[in-house]
CSV table of C-alpha atoms in Angstrom, one decimal:
chain,number,residue,atom,x,y,z
U,591,MET,CA,7.5,13.3,-2.7
U,592,LEU,CA,8.0,9.5,-2.7
U,593,PRO,CA,10.1,8.0,-5.5
U,594,TYR,CA,8.5,5.5,-7.9
U,595,TRP,CA,9.2,1.8,-7.8
U,596,SER,CA,10.7,0.5,-11.1
U,597,SER,CA,8.0,-2.2,-11.3
U,598,ASP,CA,4.3,-2.2,-11.2
U,599,LEU,CA,2.2,-4.8,-9.4
U,600,ASP,CA,-0.3,-7.4,-10.3
U,601,LEU,CA,-2.7,-8.7,-7.6
U,602,GLU,CA,-5.4,-11.3,-7.9
U,603,ILE,CA,-8.5,-11.0,-5.7
U,604,ALA,CA,-11.4,-13.3,-5.0
U,605,SER,CA,-14.3,-13.2,-7.4
U,606,TRP,CA,-16.7,-12.3,-4.6
U,607,PHE,CA,-14.7,-9.4,-3.3
U,608,PRO,CA,-17.0,-6.4,-2.8
U,609,PHE,CA,-15.0,-4.0,-5.0
U,610,GLY,CA,-17.9,-1.7,-5.8
U,611,VAL,CA,-19.5,-1.1,-2.4
U,612,ASP,CA,-17.9,-2.5,0.7
U,613,TYR,CA,-19.9,-2.5,4.0
U,614,LYS,CA,-17.0,-3.7,6.1
U,615,PRO,CA,-13.8,-1.9,4.9
U,616,ILE,CA,-12.5,-1.6,8.4
U,617,SER,CA,-14.0,-4.1,10.8
U,618,ILE,CA,-13.1,-7.0,8.5
U,619,ASN,CA,-9.5,-6.6,9.7
U,620,LEU,CA,-10.6,-7.3,13.3
U,621,LEU,CA,-10.7,-11.0,12.3
U,622,HIS,CA,-6.9,-10.8,12.2
U,623,SER,CA,-6.0,-8.2,14.9
U,624,PRO,CA,-7.4,-5.1,16.6
U,625,ARG,CA,-4.2,-3.3,15.5
U,626,LEU,CA,-4.9,-3.9,11.8
U,627,LYS,CA,-8.5,-2.6,12.3
U,628,ARG,CA,-7.2,0.6,13.8
U,629,ILE,CA,-4.6,1.0,11.0
U,630,ALA,CA,-7.4,0.5,8.4
U,631,ALA,CA,-9.5,3.2,10.1
U,632,PHE,CA,-6.6,5.7,10.2
U,633,CYS,CA,-5.9,5.1,6.5
U,634,MET,CA,-9.5,6.0,5.7
U,635,GLU,CA,-9.0,9.3,7.6
U,636,VAL,CA,-6.3,10.4,5.2
U,637,GLY,CA,-8.1,9.4,2.0
U,638,SER,CA,-6.2,6.0,1.7
U,639,GLU,CA,-7.0,2.4,2.3
U,640,PHE,CA,-5.2,-0.6,3.8
U,641,PHE,CA,-5.2,-2.8,0.8
U,642,PHE,CA,-2.7,-5.5,1.5
U,643,MET,CA,0.1,-6.7,3.8
U,644,THR,CA,2.3,-9.8,3.5
U,645,SER,CA,4.8,-10.9,6.2
U,646,THR,CA,6.3,-13.9,7.8
U,647,LEU,CA,4.0,-13.7,11.0
U,648,SER,CA,0.8,-12.4,9.4
U,649,GLY,CA,0.8,-14.1,6.0
U,650,CYS,CA,-1.3,-12.3,3.3
U,651,VAL,CA,-3.9,-10.0,4.9
U,652,GLY,CA,-5.7,-6.7,4.1
U,653,ASN,CA,-8.9,-5.5,2.5
U,654,LEU,CA,-8.0,-6.9,-0.9
U,655,MET,CA,-7.2,-10.3,0.6
U,656,ARG,CA,-10.7,-10.6,2.2
U,657,ASP,CA,-10.8,-14.5,1.7
U,658,ASN,CA,-7.6,-15.0,3.8
U,659,PHE,CA,-9.3,-13.6,6.9
U,660,TYR,CA,-11.6,-16.6,7.0
U,661,LYS,CA,-8.9,-19.2,6.7
U,662,TYR,CA,-7.8,-21.1,9.8
U,663,ASP,CA,-5.1,-23.0,7.9
U,664,ASN,CA,-2.9,-21.2,5.4
U,665,GLY,CA,-1.7,-24.3,3.7
U,666,ASN,CA,1.5,-24.4,5.7
U,667,ASN,CA,2.9,-21.6,3.5
U,668,ILE,CA,5.7,-19.4,4.8
U,669,ASN,CA,5.8,-15.9,3.5
U,670,LEU,CA,9.2,-14.4,3.3
U,671,GLY,CA,9.8,-10.6,3.4
U,672,PHE,CA,7.5,-7.8,4.1
U,673,MET,CA,5.3,-5.6,2.0
U,674,MET,CA,2.4,-3.2,2.7
U,675,LEU,CA,0.1,-1.8,-0.1
U,676,LEU,CA,-1.8,1.4,0.6
U,677,GLY,CA,-4.2,3.4,-1.5
U,678,TYR,CA,-2.6,6.6,-2.8
U,679,SER,CA,-3.4,10.0,-1.4
U,680,PRO,CA,-1.3,13.1,-1.2
U,681,GLN,CA,-1.8,13.2,2.6
U,682,MET,CA,-0.6,9.6,3.0
U,683,GLU,CA,2.3,10.2,0.8
U,684,LYS,CA,3.5,13.1,3.0
U,685,LEU,CA,3.0,11.0,6.2
U,686,VAL,CA,4.9,8.0,4.9
U,687,GLY,CA,7.6,10.2,3.3
U,688,ARG,CA,8.4,11.8,6.6
U,689,LYS,CA,8.3,8.6,8.5
U,690,PHE,CA,10.3,6.5,6.0
U,691,PRO,CA,12.7,8.8,4.1
U,692,GLU,CA,14.5,7.6,1.0
U,693,ARG,CA,17.6,6.2,2.5
U,694,GLU,CA,19.3,2.9,1.7
U,695,ASP,CA,20.0,2.1,5.4
U,696,MET,CA,16.3,2.1,6.2
U,697,ASP,CA,14.7,-1.3,7.2
U,698,VAL,CA,11.6,-0.3,5.2
U,699,ARG,CA,11.6,1.7,2.0
U,700,ALA,CA,8.5,3.4,0.5
U,701,GLY,CA,7.6,4.3,-3.0
U,702,VAL,CA,4.7,4.8,-5.4
U,703,ALA,CA,3.6,2.3,-8.0
U,704,PHE,CA,0.5,1.2,-10.1
U,705,CYS,CA,-1.3,-2.0,-9.1
U,706,SER,CA,-3.5,-4.0,-11.4
U,707,LEU,CA,-6.3,-6.0,-9.8
U,708,TRP,CA,-7.3,-9.3,-11.5
U,709,ASN,CA,-10.1,-11.8,-11.2
U,710,LYS,CA,-8.2,-14.7,-12.9
U,711,THR,CA,-7.8,-13.4,-16.5
U,712,LEU,CA,-10.1,-10.4,-16.1
U,713,LEU,CA,-8.6,-7.0,-15.4
U,714,LEU,CA,-10.8,-5.2,-12.8
U,715,GLU,CA,-8.9,-2.1,-12.1
U,716,ASN,CA,-5.5,-0.3,-12.3
U,717,MET,CA,-4.8,2.0,-9.4
U,718,LYS,CA,-2.1,4.2,-7.9
U,719,VAL,CA,-0.7,2.8,-4.6
U,720,ILE,CA,2.0,3.4,-2.0
U,721,VAL,CA,4.2,0.3,-1.4
U,722,LEU,CA,6.3,-0.2,1.7
U,723,VAL,CA,8.9,-3.0,1.3
U,724,SER,CA,11.6,-4.4,3.6
U,725,ASP,CA,14.8,-6.0,2.1
U,726,ASP,CA,15.0,-8.4,5.1
U,727,ILE,CA,13.3,-11.6,4.3
U,728,LEU,CA,12.8,-12.4,8.0
U,729,PHE,CA,11.5,-8.9,8.8
U,730,SER,CA,9.2,-8.9,11.8
U,731,GLU,CA,6.3,-6.4,11.5
U,732,GLU,CA,5.4,-6.0,15.1
U,733,GLU,CA,7.7,-3.0,15.8
U,734,PHE,CA,6.9,-1.5,12.4
U,735,LEU,CA,3.1,-1.7,13.0
U,736,THR,CA,3.5,0.0,16.4
U,737,ASP,CA,5.5,2.9,14.8
U,738,PHE,CA,3.1,3.0,11.8
U,739,GLU,CA,0.0,3.3,14.1
U,740,ALA,CA,1.8,5.9,16.2
U,741,MET,CA,2.4,8.0,13.1
U,742,PHE,CA,-1.4,8.5,12.7
U,743,GLU,CA,-2.0,9.0,16.4
U,744,GLU,CA,0.5,11.8,16.6
U,745,LYS,CA,-1.7,13.7,14.0
U,746,GLY,CA,-4.8,13.2,16.1
U,747,LEU,CA,-6.6,11.4,13.3
U,748,ASP,CA,-8.6,9.3,15.7
U,749,ARG,CA,-10.9,12.2,16.3
U,750,SER,CA,-12.4,12.1,12.8
U,751,ASN,CA,-15.7,10.3,11.8
U,752,ILE,CA,-14.8,9.3,8.2
U,753,SER,CA,-14.1,5.6,9.1
U,754,TYR,CA,-17.3,5.5,11.1
U,755,PHE,CA,-19.5,6.5,8.2
U,756,ALA,CA,-17.6,4.2,5.8
U,757,GLU,CA,-18.5,1.3,8.1
U,758,LYS,CA,-22.1,2.5,8.7
U,759,PHE,CA,-23.2,3.3,5.2
U,760,GLY,CA,-20.7,1.4,3.0
U,761,TYR,CA,-17.5,2.5,1.2
U,762,ARG,CA,-17.8,3.0,-2.6
U,763,ARG,CA,-14.5,2.4,-4.4
U,764,PHE,CA,-13.7,4.1,-7.5
U,765,CYS,CA,-10.1,4.4,-8.8
U,766,MET,CA,-8.7,7.0,-11.2
U,767,ALA,CA,-5.0,6.4,-11.6
U,768,TYR,CA,-4.0,10.0,-12.2
U,769,GLU,CA,-6.7,12.0,-10.3
U,770,THR,CA,-4.3,13.0,-7.6
U,771,ASP,CA,-1.3,13.9,-9.9
U,772,ASP,CA,0.0,17.3,-10.6
U,773,LEU,CA,0.2,17.7,-14.4
U,774,LEU,CA,3.5,19.7,-14.2
U,775,GLN,CA,5.1,17.0,-12.0
U,776,LEU,CA,4.0,14.4,-14.5
U,777,ARG,CA,5.7,16.4,-17.3
U,778,ILE,CA,8.9,16.8,-15.3
U,779,SER,CA,9.0,13.1,-14.5
U,780,LYS,CA,8.5,12.2,-18.1
U,781,LEU,CA,11.5,14.5,-19.1
U,782,LEU,CA,13.6,12.8,-16.4
U,783,TYR,CA,12.8,9.4,-17.7
U,784,GLU,CA,13.8,10.5,-21.2
U,785,MET,CA,17.2,11.8,-20.1
U,786,GLU,CA,19.8,9.4,-21.6
U,787,LEU,CA,23.0,11.3,-21.9
U,788,PRO,CA,25.6,10.9,-19.1
U,789,GLU,CA,26.1,14.7,-19.0
U,790,THR,CA,22.4,15.4,-18.4
U,791,ARG,CA,22.2,12.7,-15.7
U,792,GLN,CA,25.1,14.4,-13.9
U,793,MET,CA,23.0,17.6,-13.8
U,794,VAL,CA,19.5,16.2,-13.0
U,795,GLY,CA,20.4,13.1,-11.1
U,796,PRO,CA,19.4,9.4,-11.7
U,797,SER,CA,16.0,8.3,-12.9
U,798,PRO,CA,13.3,8.9,-10.2
U,799,GLU,CA,12.8,5.1,-9.7
U,800,MET,CA,14.1,2.6,-7.3
U,801,PRO,CA,14.3,-1.2,-7.8
U,802,PHE,CA,12.1,-3.7,-6.0
U,803,PRO,CA,14.0,-6.2,-3.6
U,804,PRO,CA,14.9,-9.3,-5.7
U,805,PHE,CA,13.0,-11.6,-3.2
U,806,PHE,CA,9.8,-9.7,-3.5
U,807,GLY,CA,6.7,-11.9,-3.3
U,808,MET,CA,8.5,-15.1,-2.2
U,809,SER,CA,6.3,-17.8,-0.6
U,810,VAL,CA,7.6,-21.2,0.5
U,811,GLY,CA,5.2,-24.2,0.8
U,812,MET,CA,5.8,-26.9,3.5
């Protein structure tokens, strides 16, 4: 089980984004790189989706940042730090949890959060996501993406046809924030959050949350 981040996310998407039915949920990433297209396909195979990635080299890309794939000039903005946002699924949580265990010495840390999608002032959806973040503001994603793609290939997920049919017939998005949760685990988490006495914390451990890096979301304009 991945820990929860201490903060939820807000993300603004383009007004014309095909949130209901998407006919290019995978191949749209080819406009940026073949690797991101393969990663988007692998995510589909485990019930997840490649929503968003921001980094120094790539800028802001991903299925939710559809408008950025068509921009030849990013406005001379430099994005510091690294973050990847993935749709939540139990299988994706297991894969990421094994690949990026909860250790402070890891370059990339992973956790679960809730993300609200906005069209200016209109709330479109609130969904459960897996967030991978690096504390290094100059983090280079090339080695990370190579290992991340290999994580799927080791499981032989390239043999499935889920991504093919999502492209051919369209991918219908519907998000239920708690549809993948175990009710008992939710109850246990609630009790842990309510533990306030030092004696009880010594027995059950700290709150099952970890803080976001302080520089999260930084962008510098030139």
